[in-house]
């Protein structure tokens, strides 16, 4: 009897040991894919970065306005470079819609890009995709052509959605920005992002975020024990020092929401807050939506609270540090009426204060597309902040719910010493893109919108007189000196 009990006890201990061993190995850094041979020791920090945009037809820019590499050209170029792997996280998959043929874009860039993705199998290039879409004809077609597609159930995990948008090619080239895998990002939406070439150190860290998404398939919870394969290599406190084109810089990638931030990973909101905090002269912000609120439904009732992190950081920069702030917010069908109240509140801080300056414009594209004669306003989908020393490009709008529930990622670049004279940095290029948009006919101040009746959804709004008019260009130039 005693020997039988001993056997049972030993068996129970062996089972516990096996479970413990499995848990230990789940938290150990075990690289299962080393085809590229890239490690933290031999990765490349001498990188090339290119600003990419999609500018829809009909936007009113001056003839000498700055232009950058078209997003469709950039993404197809990345696929041409691919030798063994392409890894994509995207919020949308709608590249083959017939709507682009009949109404908007005769070149059918979405379908062309989709065909490129299908052809990766013939080139023996692995395609891996993470999506929050459980039903997608395009993803099913790619899967039939050899792609590995994994679904992440964001509803179960955070009650949100995947808004991340980035590419990894051969673990050394990356794309990150506002554009996703929809034909609209290549045709009718105004998008902005960057491609970083031959930057395997940064790609190695971004791949850890991809690996995190990859492990979430079939899960309705976030694992309590993190694998070392998904912990951050770099952060706001320990960024990566790289050489970008003509200058030295420090970079890192960030994530949202909090549950998706593995050990040492910087949250998107903390990254944005740091960029605002370190600004000394100016802050340029271009976002689709600005709304410092969080709302959720509980017991059938919608609860709303003030989401103060970004709003308070901007107020501190304005009043205490006298940093000039320029907000460029999209005006479209989903612009919340309270947006006007919040920006008016920000502007009121500077009334009667010397050297305190905040200016706001609302950006909307042409209402009529001249090819289709359809009334449909184009959306400025940019999501970035650039200052005199830092840049953040991300996937999320500046709305409390976005950072609280949705999955997103950002890239932070801070300039360092070593810029070559006459060579514009990536910060200079984004700054120029912002100023081009700011001075275009598509950007209008709040009081002009009120007079034209474009803000009819908020009849109680009282405009605040703008403090910056014809002096804008001189002021902006002086801030960069």
XYZ file of C-alpha atoms in Angstrom:
481
model
C 0.000 0.000 0.000
C 2.816 2.384 0.956
C 4.740 1.565 -2.235
C 1.621 2.307 -4.275
C 1.271 5.690 -2.571
C 4.934 6.417 -3.250
C 4.432 5.622 -6.945
C 1.448 7.948 -7.099
C 3.402 10.703 -5.346
C 6.394 10.269 -7.686
C 4.097 10.321 -10.722
C 2.428 13.496 -9.444
C 5.825 15.139 -8.915
C 6.932 14.164 -12.421
C 3.760 15.694 -13.859
C 4.342 18.927 -11.928
C 7.954 18.967 -13.087
C 6.868 18.516 -16.714
C 4.388 21.390 -16.451
C 6.998 23.600 -14.783
C 9.529 22.712 -17.469
C 7.044 23.637 -20.199
C 6.387 26.997 -18.540
C 10.097 27.642 -18.201
C 10.731 26.927 -21.862
C 7.838 29.182 -22.853
C 9.743 32.068 -21.251
C 13.131 31.202 -22.733
C 14.506 32.847 -25.820
C 14.420 30.054 -28.402
C 14.803 31.312 -31.962
C 12.859 28.909 -34.162
C 13.527 30.703 -37.438
C 17.133 31.581 -38.121
C 17.200 31.411 -41.901
C 18.542 34.946 -42.093
C 21.263 34.506 -39.499
C 20.549 37.966 -38.053
C 21.314 38.374 -34.355
C 21.719 41.276 -31.950
C 25.476 40.938 -32.388
C 25.687 41.109 -36.182
C 22.651 43.236 -37.143
C 23.075 46.379 -39.247
C 22.741 49.906 -37.805
C 23.792 51.812 -40.944
C 20.359 52.380 -42.483
C 18.573 54.312 -45.206
C 15.177 55.856 -44.526
C 12.646 57.170 -47.056
C 9.451 59.113 -46.413
C 6.504 57.648 -48.350
C 3.100 59.203 -48.986
C -0.100 58.701 -50.877
C -1.474 61.989 -52.177
C -4.903 61.531 -53.815
C -5.801 63.382 -56.987
C -7.260 66.840 -56.576
C -5.445 68.083 -53.482
C -4.571 71.783 -53.751
C -0.825 72.056 -53.293
C 1.395 74.709 -54.840
C 3.391 73.801 -57.937
C 6.673 73.778 -55.993
C 5.274 71.791 -53.031
C 7.428 69.023 -51.630
C 6.657 65.478 -52.806
C 7.874 62.081 -51.635
C 8.006 58.497 -52.827
C 4.454 57.255 -53.581
C 3.289 54.562 -51.175
C 2.325 52.161 -53.967
C 5.779 52.437 -55.562
C 7.447 51.935 -52.187
C 5.471 48.797 -51.254
C 5.912 47.170 -54.655
C 9.611 47.992 -54.411
C 9.816 46.236 -51.047
C 8.293 43.103 -52.567
C 10.830 43.247 -55.391
C 13.598 43.220 -52.769
C 12.201 40.217 -50.872
C 14.437 37.138 -51.044
C 13.011 34.804 -48.427
C 10.342 36.383 -46.191
C 7.595 39.013 -46.042
C 5.684 39.528 -42.776
C 2.669 41.850 -42.653
C 0.328 43.144 -39.965
C -2.534 45.191 -41.386
C -5.861 46.471 -40.130
C -7.586 46.069 -43.503
C -7.497 43.794 -46.550
C -9.347 45.265 -49.511
C -6.876 45.550 -52.394
C -9.024 44.028 -55.141
C -12.252 46.009 -54.828
C -13.917 46.679 -58.184
C -14.771 50.158 -56.905
C -11.274 51.368 -57.740
C -11.817 50.431 -61.399
C -15.129 52.152 -61.863
C -14.776 55.272 -59.755
C -11.294 56.262 -58.784
C -8.025 54.815 -59.921
C -7.538 53.622 -63.479
C -4.130 52.131 -62.704
C -5.654 49.600 -60.252
C -2.703 49.822 -57.871
C -4.424 47.709 -55.226
C -4.888 44.795 -57.580
C -1.311 45.144 -58.813
C 0.027 44.948 -55.260
C -2.192 41.963 -54.494
C -0.862 40.140 -57.561
C 2.670 40.801 -56.335
C 1.781 39.162 -53.032
C 0.304 36.148 -54.821
C 3.481 35.772 -56.882
C 5.705 35.469 -53.792
C 5.048 31.722 -53.723
C 6.558 31.326 -57.211
C 9.695 33.108 -55.977
C 9.919 30.809 -52.921
C 9.398 33.788 -50.601
C 7.464 33.018 -47.401
C 4.504 35.285 -46.723
C 3.155 35.547 -43.179
C 0.152 37.698 -42.311
C -1.503 38.637 -39.018
C -5.024 39.999 -39.205
C -8.029 40.740 -37.052
C -10.339 39.780 -39.921
C -11.919 36.369 -39.422
C -13.552 36.372 -42.872
C -11.619 37.776 -45.823
C -11.739 36.624 -49.438
C -8.310 38.117 -50.085
C -6.678 36.448 -47.101
C -8.240 33.125 -48.088
C -6.857 33.548 -51.597
C -3.376 34.355 -50.266
C -3.590 31.336 -47.970
C -4.453 29.156 -50.971
C -1.277 30.475 -52.607
C 0.972 29.411 -49.747
C 0.741 32.323 -47.323
C 0.509 31.593 -43.600
C -2.350 33.650 -42.180
C -3.157 33.919 -38.489
C -6.243 35.494 -36.956
C -6.088 37.455 -33.694
C -9.401 37.705 -31.852
C -9.125 41.281 -30.596
C -12.734 41.292 -29.387
C -11.910 38.575 -26.853
C -8.528 40.059 -25.907
C -9.266 43.782 -25.490
C -12.719 44.458 -26.991
C -10.851 46.386 -29.673
C -9.394 45.962 -33.152
C -6.035 45.598 -34.874
C -5.028 48.998 -36.249
C -1.337 48.139 -36.573
C 0.148 48.552 -40.028
C 3.711 47.437 -40.704
C 5.810 45.229 -42.977
C 9.002 43.263 -42.404
C 10.961 42.110 -45.457
C 13.830 39.630 -44.983
C 14.052 40.899 -41.398
C 16.060 43.908 -42.582
C 13.655 46.258 -44.429
C 10.568 47.696 -42.722
C 7.531 49.805 -43.525
C 5.423 51.485 -40.854
C 2.793 54.171 -41.251
C -0.870 55.028 -41.592
C -1.496 53.155 -44.842
C -3.001 49.657 -44.671
C -3.750 46.916 -47.208
C -6.726 48.590 -48.837
C -6.858 50.120 -52.310
C -7.987 53.375 -50.688
C -4.566 53.774 -49.030
C -3.053 53.637 -52.519
C -5.630 55.881 -54.172
C -8.116 57.996 -52.226
C -6.687 58.388 -48.709
C -3.870 60.735 -47.840
C -1.299 58.532 -46.080
C 2.186 58.975 -44.620
C 4.798 56.495 -43.436
C 8.441 55.538 -43.720
C 10.449 52.702 -45.202
C 13.748 51.881 -43.537
C 16.154 49.847 -45.656
C 18.973 47.568 -44.511
C 18.254 48.210 -40.839
C 18.242 44.697 -39.405
C 18.755 45.842 -35.799
C 15.499 47.809 -35.879
C 13.792 45.064 -37.906
C 14.862 42.500 -35.316
C 12.997 44.431 -32.627
C 9.927 44.995 -34.808
C 9.919 41.269 -35.564
C 9.494 40.638 -31.832
C 6.235 42.594 -32.024
C 5.225 40.501 -35.040
C 6.084 37.348 -33.064
C 3.838 38.530 -30.241
C 0.902 38.886 -32.655
C 1.804 35.538 -34.225
C 1.507 33.734 -30.871
C -1.975 35.102 -30.154
C -3.800 32.887 -32.637
C -6.590 30.841 -30.994
C -6.082 32.715 -27.700
C -8.749 34.619 -25.810
C -6.307 35.856 -23.166
C -2.821 37.382 -22.972
C -0.314 34.813 -21.618
C 0.885 35.617 -18.117
C 4.415 34.407 -18.845
C 6.229 36.304 -21.588
C 8.603 34.614 -23.994
C 11.951 36.350 -24.372
C 11.317 36.230 -28.088
C 8.793 39.055 -27.713
C 10.486 41.289 -25.115
C 11.702 44.642 -26.407
C 15.301 45.152 -27.462
C 15.010 48.958 -27.404
C 12.826 51.529 -25.651
C 12.485 55.236 -24.884
C 15.008 54.810 -22.084
C 17.390 52.565 -24.052
C 16.910 53.409 -27.746
C 18.888 52.071 -30.689
C 21.631 54.329 -32.051
C 21.615 54.203 -35.869
C 22.930 56.149 -38.843
C 20.001 57.297 -40.988
C 21.029 58.678 -44.376
C 23.140 61.706 -43.512
C 22.720 61.864 -39.761
C 22.904 59.933 -36.513
C 19.683 59.245 -34.667
C 18.208 57.119 -31.900
C 15.129 55.027 -32.707
C 12.702 52.592 -31.098
C 9.269 51.101 -31.753
C 6.273 51.356 -29.441
C 3.009 49.454 -28.978
C -0.597 49.714 -27.825
C -2.648 48.825 -25.843
C -1.016 48.204 -22.459
C -1.739 44.469 -22.606
C 0.250 44.242 -25.847
C 3.378 45.794 -24.371
C 5.777 43.000 -23.530
C 8.620 43.484 -21.061
C 10.584 46.711 -21.695
C 8.318 47.742 -24.598
C 7.411 51.457 -24.619
C 3.712 52.246 -24.844
C 2.597 54.422 -27.775
C 1.130 56.979 -25.411
C 4.400 57.206 -23.450
C 6.332 57.634 -26.690
C 4.091 60.515 -27.788
C 4.277 62.089 -24.340
C 8.095 61.924 -24.426
C 8.211 63.551 -27.879
C 6.004 66.410 -26.623
C 8.008 66.761 -23.409
C 11.344 67.041 -25.231
C 10.162 69.607 -27.807
C 11.902 72.952 -27.385
C 10.630 75.159 -30.219
C 7.607 73.734 -31.985
C 5.197 70.795 -32.150
C 3.464 69.841 -35.397
C 0.654 67.282 -35.098
C -1.258 65.743 -38.011
C -3.993 63.254 -37.066
C -7.335 62.138 -38.428
C -9.171 62.481 -35.107
C -8.379 64.308 -31.876
C -10.644 63.496 -28.926
C -9.274 63.123 -25.361
C -12.107 60.878 -24.162
C -12.565 57.203 -23.359
C -16.001 55.633 -23.474
C -17.155 52.100 -22.869
C -20.448 50.315 -22.336
C -21.210 48.796 -18.933
C -24.534 47.175 -18.035
C -26.125 48.725 -21.091
C -24.934 52.238 -20.217
C -22.169 54.193 -21.952
C -19.613 55.572 -19.502
C -17.394 58.435 -20.644
C -14.322 59.880 -18.937
C -11.683 62.472 -19.753
C -8.494 60.943 -21.174
C -5.944 63.537 -20.205
C -2.473 62.259 -21.132
C -1.905 63.978 -24.491
C -4.140 66.963 -23.763
C -2.276 67.781 -20.548
C 1.119 67.302 -22.210
C 0.185 69.866 -24.877
C -1.080 72.299 -22.232
C 2.170 71.978 -20.293
C 4.212 72.593 -23.455
C 2.145 75.674 -24.302
C 1.919 77.401 -20.930
C 5.042 76.354 -19.045
C 7.613 75.927 -21.830
C 6.162 78.323 -24.433
C 6.468 75.746 -27.213
C 4.458 76.671 -30.305
C 1.841 74.031 -31.141
C 0.169 73.487 -34.499
C -2.659 70.931 -34.791
C -3.837 69.710 -38.196
C -6.968 67.574 -37.738
C -8.984 65.899 -40.466
C -12.477 67.131 -41.168
C -14.672 64.273 -42.340
C -17.939 62.495 -41.676
C -16.642 60.915 -38.435
C -15.270 64.099 -36.874
C -16.810 64.205 -33.398
C -18.513 67.543 -32.529
C -16.665 67.673 -29.184
C -13.389 67.934 -31.123
C -14.127 71.617 -31.713
C -14.737 72.186 -28.006
C -11.469 70.569 -26.968
C -9.317 72.503 -29.436
C -11.097 75.739 -28.495
C -10.289 74.993 -24.863
C -6.628 74.519 -25.780
C -6.563 77.805 -27.696
C -8.096 79.695 -24.785
C -5.046 78.897 -22.648
C -2.979 81.398 -24.599
C -5.354 84.345 -24.257
C -3.429 87.128 -22.558
C -0.178 85.121 -22.323
C 2.933 86.321 -24.109
C 4.844 83.821 -26.279
C 2.033 81.299 -25.963
C 0.818 80.124 -29.332
C -1.501 77.319 -30.442
C -3.061 77.253 -33.885
C -5.512 74.699 -35.253
C -6.586 73.889 -38.790
C -8.973 71.273 -40.128
C -7.886 69.450 -43.258
C -10.270 68.045 -45.840
C -9.646 66.920 -49.380
C -11.601 67.828 -52.497
C -15.291 67.035 -52.189
C -15.711 66.003 -55.805
C -13.555 63.494 -57.649
C -13.242 64.795 -61.200
C -12.875 61.307 -62.706
C -16.078 59.899 -61.280
C -18.025 63.115 -60.551
C -18.994 61.519 -57.250
C -19.344 63.630 -54.140
C -17.012 61.982 -51.662
C -14.541 63.863 -49.492
C -11.044 62.365 -49.321
C -9.609 61.670 -45.849
C -6.262 62.812 -44.488
C -5.268 59.636 -42.633
C -1.863 60.867 -41.382
C -0.956 60.034 -37.773
C 2.283 61.683 -36.732
C 3.933 64.313 -34.571
C 7.174 66.081 -35.484
C 9.094 68.581 -33.372
C 12.415 70.390 -33.634
C 14.202 67.234 -32.429
C 11.893 64.186 -32.645
C 9.403 62.346 -34.838
C 6.679 59.828 -34.056
C 4.817 58.028 -36.842
C 2.056 55.668 -35.765
C -1.151 53.826 -36.629
C -3.596 55.251 -34.047
C -5.714 58.380 -33.914
C -5.368 60.602 -30.857
C -8.552 59.302 -29.258
C -8.617 57.683 -25.831
C -10.351 54.531 -27.037
C -7.699 53.948 -29.692
C -4.840 53.629 -27.205
C -6.955 51.824 -24.609
C -8.463 49.036 -26.703
C -6.874 48.882 -30.161
C -3.588 47.366 -31.292
C -1.203 49.875 -32.832
C 2.502 50.535 -33.225
C 4.707 53.552 -33.681
C 8.231 54.446 -34.718
C 10.113 57.152 -32.805
C 13.160 58.887 -34.266
C 15.154 61.447 -32.315
C 17.900 63.407 -34.000
C 21.440 63.232 -32.658
C 24.612 65.131 -33.447
C 26.220 64.475 -36.802
C 23.956 65.997 -39.452
C 25.757 66.894 -42.681
C 25.171 70.441 -43.870
C 22.770 70.711 -46.795
C 21.332 67.221 -46.270
C 17.745 67.259 -44.920
C 17.034 64.679 -42.239
C 13.854 62.622 -42.062
C 12.618 65.137 -39.464
C 13.188 67.954 -41.954
C 11.238 66.056 -44.603
C 8.240 65.401 -42.350
C 8.324 69.023 -41.198
C 8.225 70.143 -44.831
C 5.313 67.782 -45.541
C 3.374 69.232 -42.602
C 3.981 72.818 -43.680
C 2.905 71.975 -47.242
C -0.388 70.629 -45.874
C -0.791 73.496 -43.407
C -0.553 76.173 -46.100
C -2.690 74.343 -48.661
C -6.208 75.402 -49.610
C -7.492 72.182 -48.049
C -6.545 73.326 -44.506
C -8.971 75.779 -42.897
C -9.197 77.423 -39.510
C -12.051 76.786 -37.136
C -13.803 80.128 -37.525
C -13.789 79.770 -41.323
C -15.518 76.407 -40.998
C -18.127 77.887 -38.663
C -18.889 80.683 -41.120
C -19.256 78.186 -43.951
C -21.558 75.965 -41.871
C -19.211 72.964 -41.928
C -19.455 72.530 -38.112
C -23.227 72.494 -37.906
C -23.065 69.453 -35.635
C -21.946 71.718 -32.785
C -24.105 74.899 -32.810
C -22.921 76.096 -29.411
C -19.342 76.600 -30.524
C -17.845 80.087 -30.223
C -14.743 80.751 -32.334
C -11.535 82.102 -30.873
C -9.630 84.613 -32.966
C -6.459 83.105 -34.409
C -3.197 84.663 -33.286
C -1.192 83.492 -36.302
C -2.165 84.614 -39.807
C 0.227 86.114 -42.343
C 3.124 85.656 -39.904
C 2.852 81.836 -40.091
C 5.628 81.257 -42.594
C 8.086 83.601 -40.862
C 7.352 82.069 -37.461
C 7.756 78.514 -38.731
C 11.051 79.354 -40.399
C 12.371 80.999 -37.238
C 11.523 77.947 -35.136
C 13.788 75.733 -37.236
C 16.821 78.022 -36.962
